[in-house]
Coordinates of C-alpha atoms in Angstrom, one line a residue:
M27 CA -0.1 0.0 0.0
A28 CA 3.1 2.7 0.9
A29 CA 5.0 1.8 -2.6
L30 CA 1.1 2.4 -4.2
I31 CA 0.8 5.8 -2.6
V32 CA 4.4 6.7 -3.5
A33 CA 3.7 5.8 -7.1
L34 CA 0.3 7.5 -7.5
A35 CA 2.2 10.9 -5.7
A36 CA 4.7 10.6 -8.0
A37 CA 2.5 10.3 -11.1
R38 CA 0.2 13.2 -10.4
P39 CA 2.2 16.3 -11.1
A40 CA 3.0 15.0 -14.8
Q41 CA -0.5 14.2 -15.2
A42 CA -1.4 17.8 -13.4
A43 CA 0.7 20.0 -15.6
L44 CA 1.1 20.3 -19.6
T45 CA 3.9 18.2 -20.8
A46 CA 6.9 20.4 -21.6
G47 CA 4.5 23.4 -20.2
A48 CA 7.6 26.0 -19.9
R49 CA 9.1 25.4 -23.2
L50 CA 5.6 25.9 -25.1
A51 CA 5.2 29.1 -23.1
G52 CA 8.6 30.0 -24.6
I53 CA 7.2 29.5 -27.9
Y54 CA 3.7 31.2 -27.4
D55 CA 6.0 34.4 -26.1
T56 CA 7.9 34.5 -29.2
I57 CA 4.8 34.6 -31.3
L58 CA 3.3 37.4 -29.0
D59 CA 6.5 39.1 -29.9
A60 CA 5.8 38.7 -33.7
R61 CA 9.0 36.9 -34.1
F62 CA 7.4 34.5 -36.3
D63 CA 10.3 32.7 -38.4
A64 CA 11.7 32.0 -34.5
A65 CA 8.7 30.6 -33.2
E66 CA 8.6 28.4 -35.9
T67 CA 11.9 27.1 -35.9
Q68 CA 10.9 26.5 -31.9
I69 CA 8.1 24.5 -32.7
A70 CA 10.0 22.5 -34.9
A71 CA 12.4 21.5 -32.3
A72 CA 9.6 21.1 -29.1
C73 CA 7.8 18.1 -30.3
P74 CA 8.7 15.5 -28.6
P75 CA 9.2 16.2 -25.8
A76 CA 6.2 18.1 -26.2
P77 CA 3.3 16.7 -27.7
E78 CA 2.8 17.0 -31.6
G79 CA -0.8 18.2 -31.0
A80 CA 0.7 21.0 -29.1
C81 CA 2.7 22.2 -31.9
Q82 CA 0.0 21.9 -34.5
A83 CA -1.9 24.1 -32.1
L84 CA 0.8 26.4 -31.9
R85 CA 1.5 26.9 -35.6
V86 CA -2.3 27.7 -36.2
V87 CA -1.7 30.5 -33.0
S88 CA 1.2 31.9 -35.1
L89 CA -1.0 32.2 -38.2
S90 CA -3.7 33.7 -36.3
W91 CA -1.4 36.3 -34.9
Q92 CA 0.6 37.3 -38.2
I93 CA -3.1 37.9 -39.6
L94 CA -3.7 40.2 -36.7
L95 CA -1.1 42.6 -37.7
N96 CA -2.7 43.2 -41.1
P97 CA -6.1 42.1 -40.7
E98 CA -7.3 43.5 -44.1
S99 CA -5.2 41.4 -46.0
R100 CA -6.1 37.9 -46.9
Q101 CA -3.1 36.7 -48.3
L102 CA -2.5 34.2 -45.2
D103 CA -6.4 33.0 -45.2
A104 CA -5.9 30.0 -47.3
R105 CA -3.0 28.9 -45.5
F106 CA -4.6 29.5 -42.1
A107 CA -7.7 27.6 -43.6
D108 CA -5.7 24.6 -44.1
V109 CA -3.3 24.7 -41.1
A110 CA -6.0 24.9 -38.7
A111 CA -8.0 22.0 -40.4
G112 CA -5.2 19.7 -40.2
A113 CA -4.7 20.8 -36.4
I114 CA -8.2 20.2 -35.7
R115 CA -7.7 16.6 -37.6
F116 CA -4.7 15.6 -35.5
N117 CA -6.2 16.5 -32.3
E118 CA -9.0 15.0 -32.9
A119 CA -7.6 11.8 -33.7
W120 CA -6.0 12.2 -30.5
T121 CA -8.5 12.4 -28.4
E122 CA -10.1 9.2 -30.2
R123 CA -6.8 7.1 -29.4
E124 CA -6.6 8.8 -25.8
P125 CA -10.2 9.7 -24.2
Q126 CA -8.6 10.1 -21.0
R127 CA -5.7 12.3 -21.8
A128 CA -6.6 16.2 -20.8
E129 CA -4.1 17.5 -23.0
A130 CA -5.4 15.7 -26.0
W131 CA -8.8 17.8 -25.8
F132 CA -7.1 20.7 -24.4
Y133 CA -4.8 21.4 -27.6
L134 CA -8.2 20.3 -29.8
A135 CA -9.8 23.2 -28.1
G136 CA -6.5 25.4 -29.0
S137 CA -6.7 24.2 -32.3
Y138 CA -10.2 25.6 -32.9
A139 CA -9.8 28.8 -30.9
P140 CA -7.9 31.2 -33.3
R141 CA -10.3 29.7 -36.3
V142 CA -13.1 31.1 -34.2
Q143 CA -11.7 34.4 -34.1
W144 CA -10.4 34.4 -37.7
R145 CA -14.1 33.5 -38.8
V146 CA -15.5 36.5 -36.7
L147 CA -13.1 38.5 -38.5
R148 CA -14.2 37.4 -41.9
G149 CA -17.9 37.7 -41.4
E150 CA -18.6 33.8 -41.0
R151 CA -20.5 34.0 -37.2
L152 CA -22.7 31.2 -37.6
A153 CA -19.2 29.0 -38.4
A154 CA -17.6 30.8 -35.3
A155 CA -20.5 29.6 -33.2
F156 CA -20.5 26.1 -34.4
D157 CA -16.6 26.1 -33.6
G158 CA -17.2 27.7 -30.0
K159 CA -19.7 25.0 -29.0
R160 CA -16.8 22.6 -30.1
I161 CA -14.2 24.6 -28.0
K162 CA -16.5 24.6 -25.1
D163 CA -17.0 21.0 -25.1
A164 CA -13.5 20.2 -25.5
L165 CA -12.4 22.3 -22.6
E166 CA -15.1 21.1 -20.2
R167 CA -13.8 17.4 -21.1
A168 CA -10.5 18.5 -20.4
L169 CA -11.0 19.8 -16.9
Q170 CA -13.4 16.9 -16.0
L171 CA -10.2 14.6 -16.2
D172 CA -7.7 17.3 -15.0
P173 CA -8.9 20.5 -13.0
S174 CA -5.3 21.9 -12.2
M175 CA -5.3 22.3 -15.8
N176 CA -5.2 26.1 -15.2
D177 CA -5.1 27.1 -19.1
A178 CA -8.1 25.5 -20.1
Y179 CA -10.2 27.6 -17.6
F180 CA -9.3 30.8 -19.8
G181 CA -11.6 29.4 -23.0
I182 CA -14.3 28.5 -20.8
G183 CA -14.2 31.8 -19.0
L184 CA -14.4 33.5 -22.5
Y185 CA -17.8 31.4 -23.0
H186 CA -19.2 32.2 -19.7
Y187 CA -18.6 35.8 -19.8
Y188 CA -19.7 36.3 -23.8
A189 CA -22.5 34.2 -23.2
A190 CA -23.5 36.6 -20.4
V191 CA -22.9 39.9 -22.1
A192 CA -24.1 39.2 -25.7
P193 CA -26.8 40.8 -27.7
A194 CA -30.4 39.1 -28.3
A195 CA -29.3 38.0 -31.8
A196 CA -26.7 35.9 -30.3
R197 CA -28.3 34.6 -27.2
M198 CA -31.2 33.2 -29.8
L199 CA -27.9 31.4 -31.6
R200 CA -26.6 30.0 -28.0
F201 CA -30.2 28.7 -27.7
L202 CA -30.4 27.3 -31.1
L203 CA -27.1 25.2 -30.4
F204 CA -28.1 24.3 -27.2
L205 CA -25.7 26.0 -25.3
P206 CA -25.9 27.0 -21.4
G207 CA -26.4 30.5 -20.3
G208 CA -23.5 32.5 -19.4
D209 CA -22.1 34.3 -16.2
R210 CA -20.2 37.2 -16.7
A211 CA -18.8 37.3 -12.9
Q212 CA -17.6 33.4 -13.2
G213 CA -16.3 34.3 -16.6
M214 CA -14.0 36.8 -15.5
T215 CA -12.9 34.8 -12.4
E216 CA -11.8 31.8 -14.7
M217 CA -9.8 34.0 -17.0
L218 CA -8.2 35.5 -14.3
R219 CA -7.4 32.3 -13.0
T220 CA -5.5 31.9 -16.4
R221 CA -3.9 35.2 -16.1
D222 CA -2.6 34.4 -12.3
L223 CA -1.9 30.6 -12.8
G224 CA -1.6 29.4 -16.6
E225 CA 1.4 27.8 -17.8
V226 CA 0.9 28.8 -21.2
L227 CA -1.9 31.7 -22.2
R228 CA -1.0 34.5 -19.6
G229 CA 0.2 36.9 -22.2
E230 CA -3.0 35.7 -24.3
A231 CA -5.2 36.2 -21.5
D232 CA -3.6 39.6 -21.0
Y233 CA -4.7 40.4 -24.6
Q234 CA -8.2 39.5 -24.6
L235 CA -9.1 41.1 -20.9
H236 CA -7.9 44.3 -22.5
V237 CA -10.9 43.7 -25.1
L238 CA -13.3 43.1 -22.2
Y239 CA -12.0 46.1 -20.2
L240 CA -12.6 48.4 -22.8
W241 CA -16.1 47.2 -24.5
Y242 CA -17.6 46.0 -21.2
E243 CA -16.1 46.8 -18.1
Q244 CA -15.5 50.3 -18.4
K245 CA -12.0 50.1 -17.4
T246 CA -10.1 51.9 -19.6
A247 CA -6.9 52.6 -17.3
D248 CA -6.6 48.9 -16.7
A249 CA -7.1 48.1 -20.6
I250 CA -4.3 50.2 -21.3
A251 CA -2.1 48.9 -18.4
L252 CA -2.7 45.5 -19.7
L253 CA -1.3 46.9 -23.4
E254 CA 1.5 48.9 -21.6
G255 CA 2.6 45.3 -20.0
L256 CA 2.5 43.3 -23.3
D257 CA 4.3 46.1 -25.1
R258 CA 7.0 46.1 -22.8
R259 CA 7.7 42.1 -23.0
F260 CA 6.8 41.7 -26.5
P261 CA 8.4 45.0 -28.4
R262 CA 8.4 44.0 -31.6
N263 CA 4.9 43.2 -31.9
P264 CA 3.0 46.5 -33.2
L265 CA -0.3 45.6 -32.5
F266 CA 0.0 46.5 -28.7
R267 CA 1.4 49.9 -29.1
Q268 CA -1.3 50.5 -31.9
R269 CA -4.3 49.6 -29.4
I270 CA -2.7 52.1 -26.7
A271 CA -3.2 54.7 -29.0
E272 CA -6.4 54.0 -30.5
A273 CA -7.8 53.3 -26.7
R274 CA -6.3 56.7 -25.7
E275 CA -8.5 58.5 -28.5
D276 CA -11.4 56.6 -28.4
Y277 CA -12.1 55.8 -24.7
L278 CA -10.4 58.8 -23.0
H279 CA -10.5 61.5 -25.9
D280 CA -6.6 61.8 -24.9
H281 CA -5.6 63.1 -28.5
A282 CA -1.8 63.9 -27.1
G283 CA -1.4 60.6 -25.4
S284 CA -2.7 59.3 -28.8
A285 CA -0.3 61.2 -30.5
A286 CA 2.4 60.4 -28.6
A287 CA 2.0 56.4 -28.8
W288 CA 1.7 57.5 -32.8
Q289 CA 4.8 58.8 -32.6
D290 CA 6.6 56.0 -30.5
L291 CA 5.1 53.1 -33.1
L292 CA 6.5 55.1 -36.1
A293 CA 10.1 55.8 -34.8
R294 CA 9.6 51.8 -34.0
A295 CA 8.6 51.1 -37.5
L296 CA 11.3 53.8 -39.1
A297 CA 14.2 51.9 -37.1
Q298 CA 12.7 48.7 -38.4
T299 CA 12.3 47.6 -34.8
V300 CA 8.7 45.9 -35.2
A301 CA 7.5 43.4 -37.4
A302 CA 5.9 44.6 -40.5
P303 CA 7.6 48.0 -40.5
R304 CA 6.0 49.4 -43.6
T305 CA 2.7 48.5 -42.7
T306 CA 3.3 49.4 -39.7
E307 CA 4.8 52.8 -40.9
V308 CA 1.7 53.6 -42.9
R309 CA -0.7 52.9 -40.1
A310 CA 1.1 55.0 -37.6
R311 CA 1.4 57.9 -39.7
L312 CA -2.7 57.9 -40.4
G313 CA -3.1 57.6 -36.9
L314 CA -0.8 60.4 -35.9
A315 CA -2.6 62.5 -38.4
S316 CA -5.8 61.7 -36.9
A317 CA -4.5 62.9 -33.4
L318 CA -2.8 65.9 -34.6
L319 CA -6.2 66.7 -36.6
A320 CA -8.2 66.3 -33.2
M321 CA -6.0 68.9 -31.5
N322 CA -6.3 71.3 -34.3
Q323 CA -2.3 70.9 -35.2

């Protein structure tokens, strides 16, 4: 009996954590820093020891962030759709082979999640809703198998939050998909759990939370603080400084603060210390011009 207890105690930590979680977190940080070529090199070297399903999901995440840097362009759409579909197929097969493996369900959800965001961006809201249901089901299964998987609470929290604040049309769609209602407070608590305790998704949690703080929570200062933190950690990603400039303009009517943020981003673009410097330069010049016009300069 003593030997059995020792064996179970030794096995429990390995089951409760994401395999090679620290290494995968480093790759996610590289993606958030918009160093996509470096991230691909890291992904290729990470699996094994990390599960191949994790690397499949991270490739989808990387393409999703590349699209976010220039969402008007559809140049990457076909590749994104193919990579996402391949990751979903791989991780679905993994859940069939190992239905008791929490990680398999987590990475299945992680393969769907960027596609939901992309489908919303492209106006495919019904398809996004169906994918959202699959994410919810997969994460619930992961947490049934391993309630200590803190990263899995973020997607569940997003569902609970958005299901509570969604407009009437979206709530009707939720009803048609046989999805339960939301809980705004519970959803926020679950997302903050991932932000505080997650292994891989803490940076992503900050980015998604800033949207909620701006749109629903009326916590503009907190949203900007999250973005400032992301910008310090991931200075090559121009999106965070861009969002700061936009938030100061749109929510605080702080034209001078917005202009300063745009000027900083323009300087980085001209120095080519950010990803997509030419696109960033154009966007920064337009944003700066708008802010200066608002100040009658």
